[in-house]
PDB file of C-alpha atoms in Angstrom:
ATOM      1  CA  GLU U   1      32.406 -17.566   0.846  1.00  0.00           C
ATOM      2  CA  ALA U   2      34.730 -15.197  -0.989  1.00  0.00           C
ATOM      3  CA  GLY U   3      33.163 -11.992  -2.176  1.00  0.00           C
ATOM      4  CA  VAL U   4      33.405 -10.228  -5.507  1.00  0.00           C
ATOM      5  CA  THR U   5      36.967  -9.177  -6.180  1.00  0.00           C
ATOM      6  CA  GLN U   6      38.229  -6.526  -8.564  1.00  0.00           C
ATOM      7  CA  PHE U   7      41.666  -5.720  -9.862  1.00  0.00           C
ATOM      8  CA  PRO U   8      43.362  -3.307  -9.775  1.00  0.00           C
ATOM      9  CA  SER U   9      42.014  -1.281  -6.881  1.00  0.00           C
ATOM     10  CA  HIS U  10      43.442   1.896  -8.397  1.00  0.00           C
ATOM     11  CA  SER U  11      44.693   2.797 -11.841  1.00  0.00           C
ATOM     12  CA  VAL U  12      46.166   6.075 -12.991  1.00  0.00           C
ATOM     13  CA  ILE U  13      46.750   6.382 -16.724  1.00  0.00           C
ATOM     14  CA  GLU U  14      47.221   9.076 -19.293  1.00  0.00           C
ATOM     15  CA  LYS U  15      44.652  10.043 -21.858  1.00  0.00           C
ATOM     16  CA  GLY U  16      44.924   7.811 -24.869  1.00  0.00           C
ATOM     17  CA  GLN U  17      46.261   4.811 -22.994  1.00  0.00           C
ATOM     18  CA  THR U  18      44.480   1.514 -22.526  1.00  0.00           C
ATOM     19  CA  VAL U  19      43.335   0.056 -19.236  1.00  0.00           C
ATOM     20  CA  THR U  20      41.805  -3.319 -18.473  1.00  0.00           C
ATOM     21  CA  LEU U  21      39.786  -3.879 -15.351  1.00  0.00           C
ATOM     22  CA  ARG U  22      39.069  -7.333 -14.018  1.00  0.00           C
ATOM     23  CA  CYS U  23      36.202  -8.685 -11.956  1.00  0.00           C
ATOM     24  CA  ASP U  24      35.942 -12.097 -10.330  1.00  0.00           C
ATOM     25  CA  PRO U  25      32.364 -12.750  -9.256  1.00  0.00           C
ATOM     26  CA  ILE U  26      31.253 -14.929  -6.392  1.00  0.00           C
ATOM     27  CA  SER U  27      31.600 -18.567  -7.384  1.00  0.00           C
ATOM     28  CA  GLY U  28      28.395 -19.882  -8.895  1.00  0.00           C
ATOM     29  CA  HIS U  29      26.959 -16.466  -9.703  1.00  0.00           C
ATOM     30  CA  ASP U  30      25.922 -16.451 -13.341  1.00  0.00           C
ATOM     31  CA  ASN U  31      24.835 -12.815 -13.377  1.00  0.00           C
ATOM     32  CA  LEU U  32      27.637 -10.295 -13.597  1.00  0.00           C
ATOM     33  CA  TYR U  33      27.098  -6.558 -13.805  1.00  0.00           C
ATOM     34  CA  TRP U  34      29.387  -3.594 -14.373  1.00  0.00           C
ATOM     35  CA  TYR U  35      28.503  -0.189 -12.959  1.00  0.00           C
ATOM     36  CA  ARG U  36      30.331   3.110 -12.852  1.00  0.00           C
ATOM     37  CA  ARG U  37      30.259   6.169 -10.661  1.00  0.00           C
ATOM     38  CA  VAL U  38      31.760   9.343 -12.029  1.00  0.00           C
ATOM     39  CA  MET U  39      32.467  12.285  -9.747  1.00  0.00           C
ATOM     40  CA  GLY U  40      29.323  13.933  -8.439  1.00  0.00           C
ATOM     41  CA  LYS U  41      26.967  11.564 -10.198  1.00  0.00           C
ATOM     42  CA  GLU U  42      24.971   8.515  -9.275  1.00  0.00           C
ATOM     43  CA  ILE U  43      26.165   4.963  -9.850  1.00  0.00           C
ATOM     44  CA  LYS U  44      25.147   3.977 -13.351  1.00  0.00           C
ATOM     45  CA  PHE U  45      24.698   0.615 -15.007  1.00  0.00           C
ATOM     46  CA  LEU U  46      27.066  -0.289 -17.826  1.00  0.00           C
ATOM     47  CA  LEU U  47      26.265  -3.859 -18.793  1.00  0.00           C
ATOM     48  CA  HIS U  48      25.031  -7.261 -17.694  1.00  0.00           C
ATOM     49  CA  PHE U  49      26.326 -10.734 -18.470  1.00  0.00           C
ATOM     50  CA  VAL U  50      24.455 -13.950 -17.963  1.00  0.00           C
ATOM     51  CA  LYS U  51      27.200 -16.521 -17.936  1.00  0.00           C
ATOM     52  CA  GLU U  52      29.296 -15.625 -20.979  1.00  0.00           C
ATOM     53  CA  SER U  53      26.529 -13.834 -22.879  1.00  0.00           C
ATOM     54  CA  LYS U  54      25.918 -10.107 -22.890  1.00  0.00           C
ATOM     55  CA  GLN U  55      22.329  -9.710 -21.743  1.00  0.00           C
ATOM     56  CA  ASP U  56      22.197  -5.929 -21.740  1.00  0.00           C
ATOM     57  CA  GLU U  57      24.895  -3.486 -22.753  1.00  0.00           C
ATOM     58  CA  SER U  58      22.652  -0.456 -23.005  1.00  0.00           C
ATOM     59  CA  GLY U  59      24.712   1.471 -20.459  1.00  0.00           C
ATOM     60  CA  MET U  60      28.035   1.249 -22.258  1.00  0.00           C
ATOM     61  CA  PRO U  61      29.032   4.855 -23.034  1.00  0.00           C
ATOM     62  CA  ASN U  62      30.637   4.281 -26.432  1.00  0.00           C
ATOM     63  CA  ASN U  63      32.708   1.854 -28.450  1.00  0.00           C
ATOM     64  CA  ARG U  64      35.863   2.646 -26.510  1.00  0.00           C
ATOM     65  CA  PHE U  65      34.541   0.282 -23.861  1.00  0.00           C
ATOM     66  CA  LEU U  66      34.731  -3.470 -24.405  1.00  0.00           C
ATOM     67  CA  ALA U  67      33.587  -6.054 -21.884  1.00  0.00           C
ATOM     68  CA  GLU U  68      34.188  -9.762 -22.059  1.00  0.00           C
ATOM     69  CA  ARG U  69      33.393 -12.772 -19.950  1.00  0.00           C
ATOM     70  CA  THR U  70      34.978 -15.692 -21.659  1.00  0.00           C
ATOM     71  CA  GLY U  71      33.976 -18.998 -20.132  1.00  0.00           C
ATOM     72  CA  GLY U  72      31.379 -17.344 -17.960  1.00  0.00           C
ATOM     73  CA  THR U  73      33.693 -16.828 -15.006  1.00  0.00           C
ATOM     74  CA  TYR U  74      35.676 -13.639 -14.562  1.00  0.00           C
ATOM     75  CA  SER U  75      35.031 -10.549 -16.656  1.00  0.00           C
ATOM     76  CA  THR U  76      37.231  -7.826 -18.064  1.00  0.00           C
ATOM     77  CA  LEU U  77      36.338  -4.285 -19.020  1.00  0.00           C
ATOM     78  CA  LYS U  78      38.772  -2.609 -21.363  1.00  0.00           C
ATOM     79  CA  VAL U  79      38.836   1.092 -22.087  1.00  0.00           C
ATOM     80  CA  GLN U  80      40.753   1.987 -25.233  1.00  0.00           C
ATOM     81  CA  PRO U  81      41.708   4.758 -25.681  1.00  0.00           C
ATOM     82  CA  ALA U  82      40.910   6.271 -22.317  1.00  0.00           C
ATOM     83  CA  GLU U  83      39.532   9.803 -22.118  1.00  0.00           C
ATOM     84  CA  LEU U  84      39.431  12.225 -19.197  1.00  0.00           C
ATOM     85  CA  GLU U  85      35.695  11.686 -18.697  1.00  0.00           C
ATOM     86  CA  ASP U  86      36.262   7.974 -18.109  1.00  0.00           C
ATOM     87  CA  SER U  87      37.639   8.732 -14.656  1.00  0.00           C
ATOM     88  CA  GLY U  88      35.528   7.288 -11.882  1.00  0.00           C
ATOM     89  CA  VAL U  89      34.950   4.203  -9.818  1.00  0.00           C
ATOM     90  CA  TYR U  90      34.035   1.038 -11.684  1.00  0.00           C
ATOM     91  CA  PHE U  91      32.066  -1.479  -9.684  1.00  0.00           C
ATOM     92  CA  CYS U  92      31.348  -5.057 -10.532  1.00  0.00           C
ATOM     93  CA  ALA U  93      28.459  -6.955  -8.991  1.00  0.00           C
ATOM     94  CA  SER U  94      27.283 -10.544  -9.195  1.00  0.00           C
ATOM     95  CA  SER U  95      24.159 -12.451  -8.316  1.00  0.00           C
ATOM     96  CA  ARG U  96      22.664 -15.887  -8.676  1.00  0.00           C
ATOM     97  CA  LEU U  97      20.558 -16.711 -11.658  1.00  0.00           C
ATOM     98  CA  GLY U  98      16.983 -17.485 -10.761  1.00  0.00           C
ATOM     99  CA  THR U  99      13.355 -16.610 -11.087  1.00  0.00           C
ATOM    100  CA  ASP U 100      13.046 -15.110  -7.613  1.00  0.00           C
ATOM    101  CA  THR U 101      11.724 -11.602  -7.663  1.00  0.00           C
ATOM    102  CA  TYR U 102      14.880 -10.602  -5.948  1.00  0.00           C
ATOM    103  CA  ASN U 103      18.413 -11.948  -6.150  1.00  0.00           C
ATOM    104  CA  GLU U 104      20.791  -9.764  -4.198  1.00  0.00           C
ATOM    105  CA  GLN U 105      23.604  -8.221  -6.176  1.00  0.00           C
ATOM    106  CA  PHE U 106      26.878  -8.306  -4.261  1.00  0.00           C
ATOM    107  CA  PHE U 107      29.325  -5.584  -5.149  1.00  0.00           C
ATOM    108  CA  GLY U 108      33.070  -5.697  -5.423  1.00  0.00           C
ATOM    109  CA  PRO U 109      35.265  -3.001  -3.846  1.00  0.00           C
ATOM    110  CA  GLY U 110      35.577  -1.161  -7.141  1.00  0.00           C
ATOM    111  CA  THR U 111      38.446   0.039  -9.293  1.00  0.00           C
ATOM    112  CA  ARG U 112      39.213   3.727  -9.017  1.00  0.00           C
ATOM    113  CA  LEU U 113      40.313   4.909 -12.452  1.00  0.00           C
ATOM    114  CA  THR U 114      41.981   8.249 -12.948  1.00  0.00           C
ATOM    115  CA  VAL U 115      42.715   9.455 -16.479  1.00  0.00           C
ATOM    116  CA  LEU U 116      45.163  12.358 -16.635  1.00  0.00           C
TER     117      LEU U 116
ATOM    118  CA  ARG Y   1      14.714  13.897 -15.055  1.00  0.00           C
ATOM    119  CA  LYS Y   2      16.649  11.278 -13.095  1.00  0.00           C
ATOM    120  CA  GLU Y   3      14.972   7.878 -12.746  1.00  0.00           C
ATOM    121  CA  VAL Y   4      15.557   7.857  -8.997  1.00  0.00           C
ATOM    122  CA  GLU Y   5      15.703  11.058  -6.996  1.00  0.00           C
ATOM    123  CA  GLN Y   6      16.712  11.473  -3.392  1.00  0.00           C
ATOM    124  CA  ASP Y   7      16.907  14.206  -0.802  1.00  0.00           C
ATOM    125  CA  PRO Y   8      20.114  16.093  -1.536  1.00  0.00           C
ATOM    126  CA  GLY Y   9      21.541  16.015   1.984  1.00  0.00           C
ATOM    127  CA  PRO Y  10      23.913  16.011   3.742  1.00  0.00           C
ATOM    128  CA  PHE Y  11      22.060  15.271   6.943  1.00  0.00           C
ATOM    129  CA  ASN Y  12      23.952  16.146  10.106  1.00  0.00           C
ATOM    130  CA  VAL Y  13      22.238  14.764  13.200  1.00  0.00           C
ATOM    131  CA  PRO Y  14      23.183  14.106  16.826  1.00  0.00           C
ATOM    132  CA  GLU Y  15      23.401  10.603  18.208  1.00  0.00           C
ATOM    133  CA  GLY Y  16      20.013   9.294  19.188  1.00  0.00           C
ATOM    134  CA  ALA Y  17      18.126  11.350  16.628  1.00  0.00           C
ATOM    135  CA  THR Y  18      15.552   9.983  14.218  1.00  0.00           C
ATOM    136  CA  VAL Y  19      16.253  10.731  10.581  1.00  0.00           C
ATOM    137  CA  ALA Y  20      14.144  10.097   7.484  1.00  0.00           C
ATOM    138  CA  PHE Y  21      15.263   9.791   3.881  1.00  0.00           C
ATOM    139  CA  ASN Y  22      12.887  10.121   0.969  1.00  0.00           C
ATOM    140  CA  CYS Y  23      13.147   8.898  -2.571  1.00  0.00           C
ATOM    141  CA  THR Y  24      10.966   9.016  -5.673  1.00  0.00           C
ATOM    142  CA  TYR Y  25      11.234   6.938  -8.822  1.00  0.00           C
ATOM    143  CA  SER Y  26       9.874   7.671 -12.258  1.00  0.00           C
ATOM    144  CA  ASN Y  27       9.498   4.240 -13.863  1.00  0.00           C
ATOM    145  CA  SER Y  28       6.147   2.760 -12.899  1.00  0.00           C
ATOM    146  CA  ALA Y  29       7.404  -0.637 -14.105  1.00  0.00           C
ATOM    147  CA  SER Y  30       9.896  -0.748 -11.240  1.00  0.00           C
ATOM    148  CA  GLN Y  31       9.306  -3.911  -9.262  1.00  0.00           C
ATOM    149  CA  SER Y  32      11.975  -4.180  -6.612  1.00  0.00           C
ATOM    150  CA  PHE Y  33      13.157  -1.535  -4.225  1.00  0.00           C
ATOM    151  CA  PHE Y  34      16.149  -1.341  -1.950  1.00  0.00           C
ATOM    152  CA  TRP Y  35      18.166   0.831   0.329  1.00  0.00           C
ATOM    153  CA  TYR Y  36      21.907   0.368   0.042  1.00  0.00           C
ATOM    154  CA  ARG Y  37      24.509   1.825   2.321  1.00  0.00           C
ATOM    155  CA  GLN Y  38      27.867   3.028   1.045  1.00  0.00           C
ATOM    156  CA  ASP Y  39      30.705   3.935   3.357  1.00  0.00           C
ATOM    157  CA  CYS Y  40      33.362   6.352   2.170  1.00  0.00           C
ATOM    158  CA  ARG Y  41      35.446   4.815  -0.634  1.00  0.00           C
ATOM    159  CA  LYS Y  42      33.741   1.443  -0.218  1.00  0.00           C
ATOM    160  CA  GLU Y  43      31.301  -0.557  -2.277  1.00  0.00           C
ATOM    161  CA  PRO Y  44      27.529  -0.305  -1.859  1.00  0.00           C
ATOM    162  CA  LYS Y  45      26.080  -2.898   0.479  1.00  0.00           C
ATOM    163  CA  LEU Y  46      22.468  -3.892   0.759  1.00  0.00           C
ATOM    164  CA  LEU Y  47      20.861  -2.422   3.857  1.00  0.00           C
ATOM    165  CA  MET Y  48      17.354  -3.694   3.279  1.00  0.00           C
ATOM    166  CA  SER Y  49      14.802  -4.481   0.648  1.00  0.00           C
ATOM    167  CA  VAL Y  50      11.588  -2.485   0.649  1.00  0.00           C
ATOM    168  CA  TYR Y  51       8.292  -4.338   0.519  1.00  0.00           C
ATOM    169  CA  SER Y  52       4.856  -3.005  -0.335  1.00  0.00           C
ATOM    170  CA  SER Y  53       3.571  -3.546   3.181  1.00  0.00           C
ATOM    171  CA  GLY Y  54       6.549  -1.759   4.696  1.00  0.00           C
ATOM    172  CA  ASN Y  55       9.204  -3.540   6.681  1.00  0.00           C
ATOM    173  CA  GLU Y  56      11.395  -3.054   9.676  1.00  0.00           C
ATOM    174  CA  ASP Y  57      14.831  -4.293  10.620  1.00  0.00           C
ATOM    175  CA  GLY Y  58      15.835  -3.186  14.069  1.00  0.00           C
ATOM    176  CA  ARG Y  59      16.168   0.585  14.055  1.00  0.00           C
ATOM    177  CA  PHE Y  60      15.494   0.804  10.328  1.00  0.00           C
ATOM    178  CA  THR Y  61      12.034   1.057   8.777  1.00  0.00           C
ATOM    179  CA  ALA Y  62      11.388   1.165   5.058  1.00  0.00           C
ATOM    180  CA  GLN Y  63       8.132   2.174   3.381  1.00  0.00           C
ATOM    181  CA  LEU Y  64       6.943   1.979  -0.202  1.00  0.00           C
ATOM    182  CA  ASN Y  65       4.060   3.832  -1.789  1.00  0.00           C
ATOM    183  CA  ARG Y  66       3.583   2.493  -5.310  1.00  0.00           C
ATOM    184  CA  ALA Y  67       0.801   4.918  -6.162  1.00  0.00           C
ATOM    185  CA  SER Y  68       3.042   7.888  -5.401  1.00  0.00           C
ATOM    186  CA  GLN Y  69       6.212   6.098  -6.545  1.00  0.00           C
ATOM    187  CA  TYR Y  70       7.790   7.031  -3.269  1.00  0.00           C
ATOM    188  CA  ILE Y  71      10.175   5.162  -0.958  1.00  0.00           C
ATOM    189  CA  SER Y  72      11.348   6.135   2.498  1.00  0.00           C
ATOM    190  CA  LEU Y  73      13.855   5.012   5.080  1.00  0.00           C
ATOM    191  CA  LEU Y  74      13.569   5.895   8.743  1.00  0.00           C
ATOM    192  CA  ILE Y  75      16.484   5.438  11.108  1.00  0.00           C
ATOM    193  CA  ARG Y  76      15.674   5.614  14.798  1.00  0.00           C
ATOM    194  CA  ASP Y  77      18.144   6.188  17.620  1.00  0.00           C
ATOM    195  CA  SER Y  78      20.984   7.084  15.262  1.00  0.00           C
ATOM    196  CA  LYS Y  79      24.433   5.725  16.061  1.00  0.00           C
ATOM    197  CA  LEU Y  80      27.798   7.123  15.073  1.00  0.00           C
ATOM    198  CA  SER Y  81      28.261   4.001  12.972  1.00  0.00           C
ATOM    199  CA  ASP Y  82      25.215   4.920  10.866  1.00  0.00           C
ATOM    200  CA  SER Y  83      27.270   7.667   9.219  1.00  0.00           C
ATOM    201  CA  ALA Y  84      27.396   6.759   5.536  1.00  0.00           C
ATOM    202  CA  THR Y  85      25.727   7.514   2.219  1.00  0.00           C
ATOM    203  CA  TYR Y  86      22.320   5.923   1.775  1.00  0.00           C
ATOM    204  CA  LEU Y  87      21.394   4.944  -1.754  1.00  0.00           C
ATOM    205  CA  CYS Y  88      17.852   4.466  -2.959  1.00  0.00           C
ATOM    206  CA  VAL Y  89      17.813   1.743  -5.615  1.00  0.00           C
ATOM    207  CA  VAL Y  90      15.112   0.339  -7.864  1.00  0.00           C
ATOM    208  CA  ARG Y  91      15.019  -2.533 -10.292  1.00  0.00           C
ATOM    209  CA  SER Y  92      12.712  -3.345 -13.176  1.00  0.00           C
ATOM    210  CA  PHE Y  93      12.564  -6.806 -14.600  1.00  0.00           C
ATOM    211  CA  ASN Y  94      11.696  -5.479 -18.009  1.00  0.00           C
ATOM    212  CA  GLN Y  95      15.127  -3.898 -17.870  1.00  0.00           C
ATOM    213  CA  GLY Y  96      16.956  -7.151 -17.236  1.00  0.00           C
ATOM    214  CA  GLY Y  97      17.463  -6.797 -13.527  1.00  0.00           C
ATOM    215  CA  LYS Y  98      19.906  -3.904 -13.620  1.00  0.00           C
ATOM    216  CA  LEU Y  99      19.868  -1.624 -10.613  1.00  0.00           C
ATOM    217  CA  ILE Y 100      18.993   2.047 -10.965  1.00  0.00           C
ATOM    218  CA  PHE Y 101      20.594   4.181  -8.279  1.00  0.00           C
ATOM    219  CA  GLY Y 102      19.726   7.501  -6.773  1.00  0.00           C
ATOM    220  CA  GLN Y 103      22.557   9.884  -6.158  1.00  0.00           C
ATOM    221  CA  GLY Y 104      22.589   9.076  -2.468  1.00  0.00           C
ATOM    222  CA  THR Y 105      22.076  11.040   0.707  1.00  0.00           C
ATOM    223  CA  GLU Y 106      24.988  11.515   3.047  1.00  0.00           C
ATOM    224  CA  LEU Y 107      24.323  11.067   6.740  1.00  0.00           C
ATOM    225  CA  SER Y 108      26.684  12.247   9.420  1.00  0.00           C
ATOM    226  CA  VAL Y 109      25.854  11.325  12.998  1.00  0.00           C
ATOM    227  CA  LYS Y 110      27.702  13.435  15.548  1.00  0.00           C
ATOM    228  CA  PRO Y 111      28.362  12.705  19.242  1.00  0.00           C
TER     229      PRO Y 111
END
Protein backbone atom coordinates (compact mmCIF):
# COMPACT_ATOMS: atom_id res chain seq x y z
CA GLU A 1 0.00 0.00 0.00
CA ALA A 2 1.42 3.37 -0.99
CA GLY A 3 1.83 5.84 1.82
CA VAL A 4 0.92 9.50 2.02
CA THR A 5 2.89 11.49 -0.52
CA GLN A 6 3.61 15.20 -0.56
CA PHE A 7 4.98 17.48 -3.21
CA PRO A 8 7.32 19.27 -3.36
CA SER A 9 9.70 17.96 -0.72
CA HIS A 10 11.36 21.37 -0.48
CA SER A 11 10.36 24.83 -1.60
CA VAL A 12 12.34 28.03 -1.29
CA ILE A 13 10.47 31.20 -2.20
CA GLU A 14 10.71 34.90 -1.58
CA LYS A 15 8.41 36.83 0.68
CA GLY A 16 5.31 37.85 -1.19
CA GLN A 17 5.34 34.92 -3.59
CA THR A 18 2.77 32.16 -3.75
CA VAL A 19 3.40 28.50 -3.05
CA THR A 20 1.09 25.53 -3.41
CA LEU A 21 1.71 22.33 -1.53
CA ARG A 22 0.12 19.07 -2.53
CA CYS A 23 -0.82 16.01 -0.52
CA ASP A 24 -1.98 12.65 -1.84
CA PRO A 25 -3.46 10.60 0.99
CA ILE A 26 -3.53 6.84 1.22
CA SER A 27 -6.17 5.48 -1.13
CA GLY A 28 -9.49 5.09 0.63
CA HIS A 29 -8.65 7.43 3.50
CA ASP A 30 -11.43 9.97 3.81
CA ASN A 31 -9.80 11.93 6.61
CA LEU A 32 -7.04 14.27 5.55
CA TYR A 33 -5.19 16.56 7.93
CA TRP A 34 -2.63 19.32 7.48
CA TYR A 35 -0.13 20.08 10.22
CA ARG A 36 2.83 22.42 10.44
CA ARG A 37 6.01 22.57 12.44
CA VAL A 38 7.80 25.88 12.64
CA MET A 39 11.35 26.08 13.94
CA GLY A 40 11.61 25.33 17.64
CA LYS A 41 7.92 24.69 18.10
CA GLU A 42 5.68 21.68 18.32
CA ILE A 43 3.77 20.26 15.37
CA LYS A 44 0.48 22.10 15.16
CA PHE A 45 -2.81 21.23 13.51
CA LEU A 46 -3.95 23.39 10.62
CA LEU A 47 -7.11 21.79 9.27
CA HIS A 48 -9.07 18.61 8.69
CA PHE A 49 -11.01 17.42 5.66
CA VAL A 50 -13.55 14.65 5.62
CA LYS A 51 -13.73 13.73 1.98
CA GLU A 52 -14.07 17.08 0.22
CA SER A 53 -15.55 18.96 3.18
CA LYS A 54 -13.61 21.07 5.65
CA GLN A 55 -14.42 19.59 9.04
CA ASP A 56 -12.21 21.84 11.13
CA GLU A 57 -10.04 24.72 9.99
CA SER A 58 -9.48 26.21 13.42
CA GLY A 59 -5.71 25.91 13.10
CA MET A 60 -5.33 27.93 9.92
CA PRO A 61 -3.16 30.93 10.86
CA ASN A 62 -4.84 33.55 8.68
CA ASN A 63 -6.55 34.12 5.36
CA ARG A 64 -3.30 33.85 3.44
CA PHE A 65 -3.71 30.10 3.72
CA LEU A 66 -6.22 28.30 1.51
CA ALA A 67 -6.75 24.55 1.50
CA GLU A 68 -8.80 22.59 -0.97
CA ARG A 69 -9.68 18.98 -1.55
CA THR A 70 -11.73 18.90 -4.68
CA GLY A 71 -13.26 15.51 -5.33
CA GLY A 72 -12.18 14.23 -1.95
CA THR A 73 -8.87 12.84 -3.16
CA TYR A 74 -5.69 14.89 -3.08
CA SER A 75 -5.47 18.19 -1.25
CA THR A 76 -3.63 21.43 -1.88
CA LEU A 77 -2.53 24.08 0.57
CA LYS A 78 -1.80 27.45 -0.95
CA VAL A 79 0.01 30.24 0.82
CA GLN A 80 -0.48 33.63 -0.81
CA PRO A 81 1.38 35.87 -0.22
CA ALA A 82 4.01 34.03 1.76
CA GLU A 83 5.58 35.68 4.80
CA LEU A 84 8.82 34.89 6.61
CA GLU A 85 6.97 33.30 9.53
CA ASP A 86 5.38 30.75 7.20
CA SER A 87 8.68 28.90 6.98
CA GLY A 88 8.51 25.42 8.43
CA VAL A 89 7.67 21.85 7.61
CA TYR A 90 4.14 21.15 6.43
CA PHE A 91 2.91 17.64 7.07
CA CYS A 92 -0.13 15.97 5.67
CA ALA A 93 -1.73 12.97 7.33
CA SER A 94 -4.60 10.68 6.41
CA SER A 95 -6.74 8.13 8.16
CA ARG A 96 -9.77 5.98 7.56
CA LEU A 97 -13.18 7.27 8.42
CA GLY A 98 -14.85 5.27 11.15
CA THR A 99 -16.32 5.20 14.60
CA ASP A 100 -13.38 3.38 16.18
CA THR A 101 -11.96 5.22 19.12
CA TYR A 102 -8.72 5.26 17.27
CA ASN A 103 -7.91 5.43 13.57
CA GLU A 104 -4.20 5.82 13.03
CA GLN A 105 -3.12 8.92 11.17
CA PHE A 106 -0.36 8.17 8.69
CA PHE A 107 1.93 11.07 7.92
CA GLY A 108 3.54 12.09 4.69
CA PRO A 109 7.23 13.03 4.51
CA GLY A 110 6.43 16.72 4.70
CA THR A 111 7.21 19.76 2.59
CA ARG A 112 9.99 21.95 3.92
CA LEU A 113 9.09 25.54 3.08
CA THR A 114 11.61 28.33 3.36
CA VAL A 115 10.48 31.92 2.83
CA LEU A 116 13.34 34.36 2.27
CA ARG B 1 0.23 26.92 28.82
CA LYS B 2 0.84 24.30 26.14
CA GLU B 3 -1.81 21.60 25.81
CA VAL B 4 0.81 18.86 25.90
CA GLU B 5 4.07 19.30 27.76
CA GLN B 6 7.08 17.04 27.70
CA ASP B 7 10.45 16.75 29.37
CA PRO B 8 12.71 19.21 27.56
CA GLY B 9 15.57 16.81 26.87
CA PRO B 10 17.84 16.02 25.16
CA PHE B 11 18.49 12.70 26.82
CA ASN B 12 21.94 11.26 26.18
CA VAL B 13 22.20 7.66 27.38
CA PRO B 14 24.55 4.73 26.81
CA GLU B 15 23.42 1.61 25.00
CA GLY B 16 21.57 -0.72 27.31
CA ALA B 17 20.27 2.03 29.57
CA THR B 18 16.67 2.44 30.63
CA VAL B 19 15.18 5.83 29.87
CA ALA B 20 11.81 7.31 30.82
CA PHE B 21 9.92 10.14 29.16
CA ASN B 22 7.12 12.00 30.87
CA CYS B 23 4.29 14.02 29.46
CA THR B 24 1.33 15.94 30.87
CA TYR B 25 -1.76 17.16 29.06
CA SER B 26 -4.15 19.90 30.05
CA ASN B 27 -7.41 18.97 28.32
CA SER B 28 -9.35 16.55 30.50
CA ALA B 29 -11.53 15.72 27.48
CA SER B 30 -8.57 14.06 25.78
CA GLN B 31 -9.52 10.50 24.92
CA SER B 32 -6.70 8.95 22.96
CA PHE B 33 -3.03 9.00 23.73
CA PHE B 34 -0.01 8.08 21.68
CA TRP B 35 3.73 8.13 21.48
CA TYR B 36 5.11 8.95 18.06
CA ARG B 37 8.70 8.70 17.00
CA GLN B 38 10.28 11.19 14.62
CA ASP B 39 13.68 10.64 13.08
CA CYS B 40 15.70 13.63 11.94
CA ARG B 41 14.05 15.33 8.95
CA LYS B 42 11.44 12.58 8.68
CA GLU B 43 7.74 12.37 9.35
CA PRO B 44 6.29 11.32 12.71
CA LYS B 45 5.48 7.63 12.93
CA LEU B 46 3.27 5.97 15.47
CA LEU B 47 5.31 4.11 18.07
CA MET B 48 2.45 2.96 20.25
CA SER B 49 -0.93 3.89 21.57
CA VAL B 50 -1.32 4.34 25.30
CA TYR B 51 -4.14 2.55 27.07
CA SER B 52 -5.57 3.19 30.52
CA SER B 53 -4.32 -0.12 31.86
CA GLY B 54 -0.82 0.51 30.53
CA ASN B 55 0.66 -1.46 27.69
CA GLU B 56 3.91 -2.93 26.57
CA ASP B 57 5.46 -3.59 23.19
CA GLY B 58 8.78 -5.32 23.47
CA ARG B 59 11.21 -2.96 25.16
CA PHE B 60 8.67 -0.14 25.26
CA THR B 61 6.14 0.38 28.05
CA ALA B 62 3.55 3.13 28.07
CA GLN B 63 1.50 4.25 31.06
CA LEU B 64 -1.45 6.59 31.40
CA ASN B 65 -2.76 8.23 34.54
CA ARG B 66 -6.01 10.00 33.69
CA ALA B 67 -6.46 11.46 37.16
CA SER B 68 -3.08 13.19 36.95
CA GLN B 69 -3.32 13.73 33.18
CA TYR B 70 0.08 12.17 32.86
CA ILE B 71 1.58 9.84 30.24
CA SER B 72 4.92 8.07 30.31
CA LEU B 73 7.10 6.01 28.02
CA LEU B 74 9.79 3.68 29.30
CA ILE B 75 12.44 2.29 26.98
CA ARG B 76 14.46 -0.61 28.33
CA ASP B 77 17.79 -1.84 27.00
CA SER B 78 18.26 1.17 24.72
CA LYS B 79 19.64 0.55 21.25
CA LEU B 80 21.52 2.94 19.01
CA SER B 81 18.55 2.77 16.66
CA ASP B 82 16.28 4.21 19.36
CA SER B 83 17.91 7.61 18.83
CA ALA B 84 15.12 9.90 17.67
CA THR B 85 12.67 12.49 18.95
CA TYR B 86 9.75 11.07 20.90
CA LEU B 87 6.49 12.96 20.61
CA CYS B 88 3.70 12.75 23.14
CA VAL B 89 0.37 13.13 21.33
CA VAL B 90 -3.22 13.36 22.51
CA ARG B 91 -6.52 13.46 20.70
CA SER B 92 -9.96 14.63 21.76
CA PHE B 93 -13.01 13.60 19.85
CA ASN B 94 -14.78 16.79 20.74
CA GLN B 95 -12.04 18.45 18.72
CA GLY B 96 -12.70 16.43 15.58
CA GLY B 97 -9.91 13.94 15.92
CA LYS B 98 -7.02 16.32 15.37
CA LEU B 99 -3.78 15.40 17.07
CA ILE B 100 -2.22 17.67 19.67
CA PHE B 101 1.54 17.28 19.86
CA GLY B 102 4.05 17.93 22.57
CA GLN B 103 7.27 19.56 21.54
CA GLY B 104 9.12 16.27 21.66
CA THR B 105 12.04 14.91 23.62
CA GLU B 106 15.23 14.10 21.79
CA LEU B 107 16.95 10.86 22.69
CA SER B 108 20.51 10.08 21.75
CA VAL B 109 21.79 6.60 22.52
CA LYS B 110 25.57 6.36 22.47
CA PRO B 111 27.78 3.26 22.11
